């Protein structure tokens, strides 16, 4: 998938509506304090963080796509948001983020694009403060229909929640819980494909 190209038309009404629901679900699942700092991993154009920025002192947003970050930075500037900072960073490579920095890390629909799930979860763990929260929103396990049109997709066909829970526990997270909270459908090659999203939370 070329997210640099997709960034131009990313903010459609469907994604905006879904981002609002996801932000609400994150807010319900953890206790957010105004002085908290947050990291959005795989932020895209920041749709979720724009729904949460009034709840945090500062939000750092990272994505590997330059196109997504360029669009996001233009939005931050246009809306004059002073508590959101965006960077093109891969946390699984050398990066400038410091460890033990964030009270909350959230990521939506990004993890299934990353082959090495365990390494990513371990790196997110390192970036959290003690007792910090990780919130993962992603696809429930499916048969591959969701990305059928994307011939270069080589990620995961969603996740089995129990399997992902074990990855978090192995990385050191405690109190890991998950629930499916969202169901929808998308048209793939003129066929309606149903899918669902889960929210998984854990603490360092």
mmCIF file of N, CA and C in Angstrom, residues 7 44-45 65-76 86-88:
data_model
loop_
_atom_site.group_PDB
_atom_site.id
_atom_site.type_symbol
_atom_site.label_atom_id
_atom_site.label_comp_id
_atom_site.label_asym_id
_atom_site.label_seq_id
_atom_site.Cartn_x
_atom_site.Cartn_y
_atom_site.Cartn_z
ATOM 1 N N UNK A 7 -2.713 9.468 1.203
ATOM 2 C CA UNK A 7 -2.862 10.545 2.186
ATOM 3 C C UNK A 7 -3.684 11.709 1.649
ATOM 4 N N UNK A 44 -1.429 8.202 10.690
ATOM 5 C CA UNK A 44 -2.070 8.650 9.461
ATOM 6 C C UNK A 44 -2.176 10.160 9.445
ATOM 7 N N UNK A 45 -3.351 10.669 9.138
ATOM 8 C CA UNK A 45 -3.566 12.122 9.112
ATOM 9 C C UNK A 45 -4.072 12.666 10.443
ATOM 10 N N UNK A 65 4.849 7.168 6.957
ATOM 11 C CA UNK A 65 4.500 7.766 5.671
ATOM 12 C C UNK A 65 4.723 9.275 5.680
ATOM 13 N N UNK A 66 5.613 9.744 4.831
ATOM 14 C CA UNK A 66 5.853 11.184 4.723
ATOM 15 C C UNK A 66 4.602 11.912 4.254
ATOM 16 N N UNK A 67 3.859 11.315 3.333
ATOM 17 C CA UNK A 67 2.646 11.941 2.837
ATOM 18 C C UNK A 67 1.630 12.174 3.938
ATOM 19 N N UNK A 68 1.430 11.164 4.784
ATOM 20 C CA UNK A 68 0.492 11.304 5.894
ATOM 21 C C UNK A 68 0.937 12.406 6.846
ATOM 22 N N UNK A 69 2.221 12.432 7.184
ATOM 23 C CA UNK A 69 2.732 13.438 8.111
ATOM 24 C C UNK A 69 2.644 14.836 7.509
ATOM 25 N N UNK A 70 2.893 14.966 6.220
ATOM 26 C CA UNK A 70 2.768 16.274 5.561
ATOM 27 C C UNK A 70 1.335 16.794 5.643
ATOM 28 N N UNK A 71 0.366 15.924 5.351
ATOM 29 C CA UNK A 71 -1.042 16.318 5.446
ATOM 30 C C UNK A 71 -1.389 16.683 6.884
ATOM 31 N N UNK A 72 -0.930 15.867 7.829
ATOM 32 C CA UNK A 72 -1.206 16.112 9.241
ATOM 33 C C UNK A 72 -0.620 17.440 9.701
ATOM 34 N N UNK A 73 0.611 17.712 9.351
ATOM 35 C CA UNK A 73 1.232 18.971 9.776
ATOM 36 C C UNK A 73 0.516 20.186 9.195
ATOM 37 N N UNK A 74 0.008 20.057 7.973
ATOM 38 C CA UNK A 74 -0.741 21.171 7.385
ATOM 39 C C UNK A 74 -2.055 21.388 8.132
ATOM 40 N N UNK A 75 -2.676 20.304 8.598
ATOM 41 C CA UNK A 75 -3.911 20.422 9.381
ATOM 42 C C UNK A 75 -3.636 21.043 10.747
ATOM 43 N N UNK A 76 -2.554 20.608 11.390
ATOM 44 C CA UNK A 76 -2.192 21.175 12.691
ATOM 45 C C UNK A 76 -1.960 22.678 12.570
ATOM 46 N N UNK A 86 3.870 16.239 15.089
ATOM 47 C CA UNK A 86 3.902 15.063 14.212
ATOM 48 C C UNK A 86 5.292 14.855 13.622
ATOM 49 N N UNK A 87 5.681 13.577 13.538
ATOM 50 C CA UNK A 87 7.009 13.237 13.031
ATOM 51 C C UNK A 87 6.944 11.978 12.171
ATOM 52 N N UNK A 88 7.766 11.954 11.127
ATOM 53 C CA UNK A 88 7.916 10.742 10.320
ATOM 54 C C UNK A 88 8.974 9.869 10.993
#
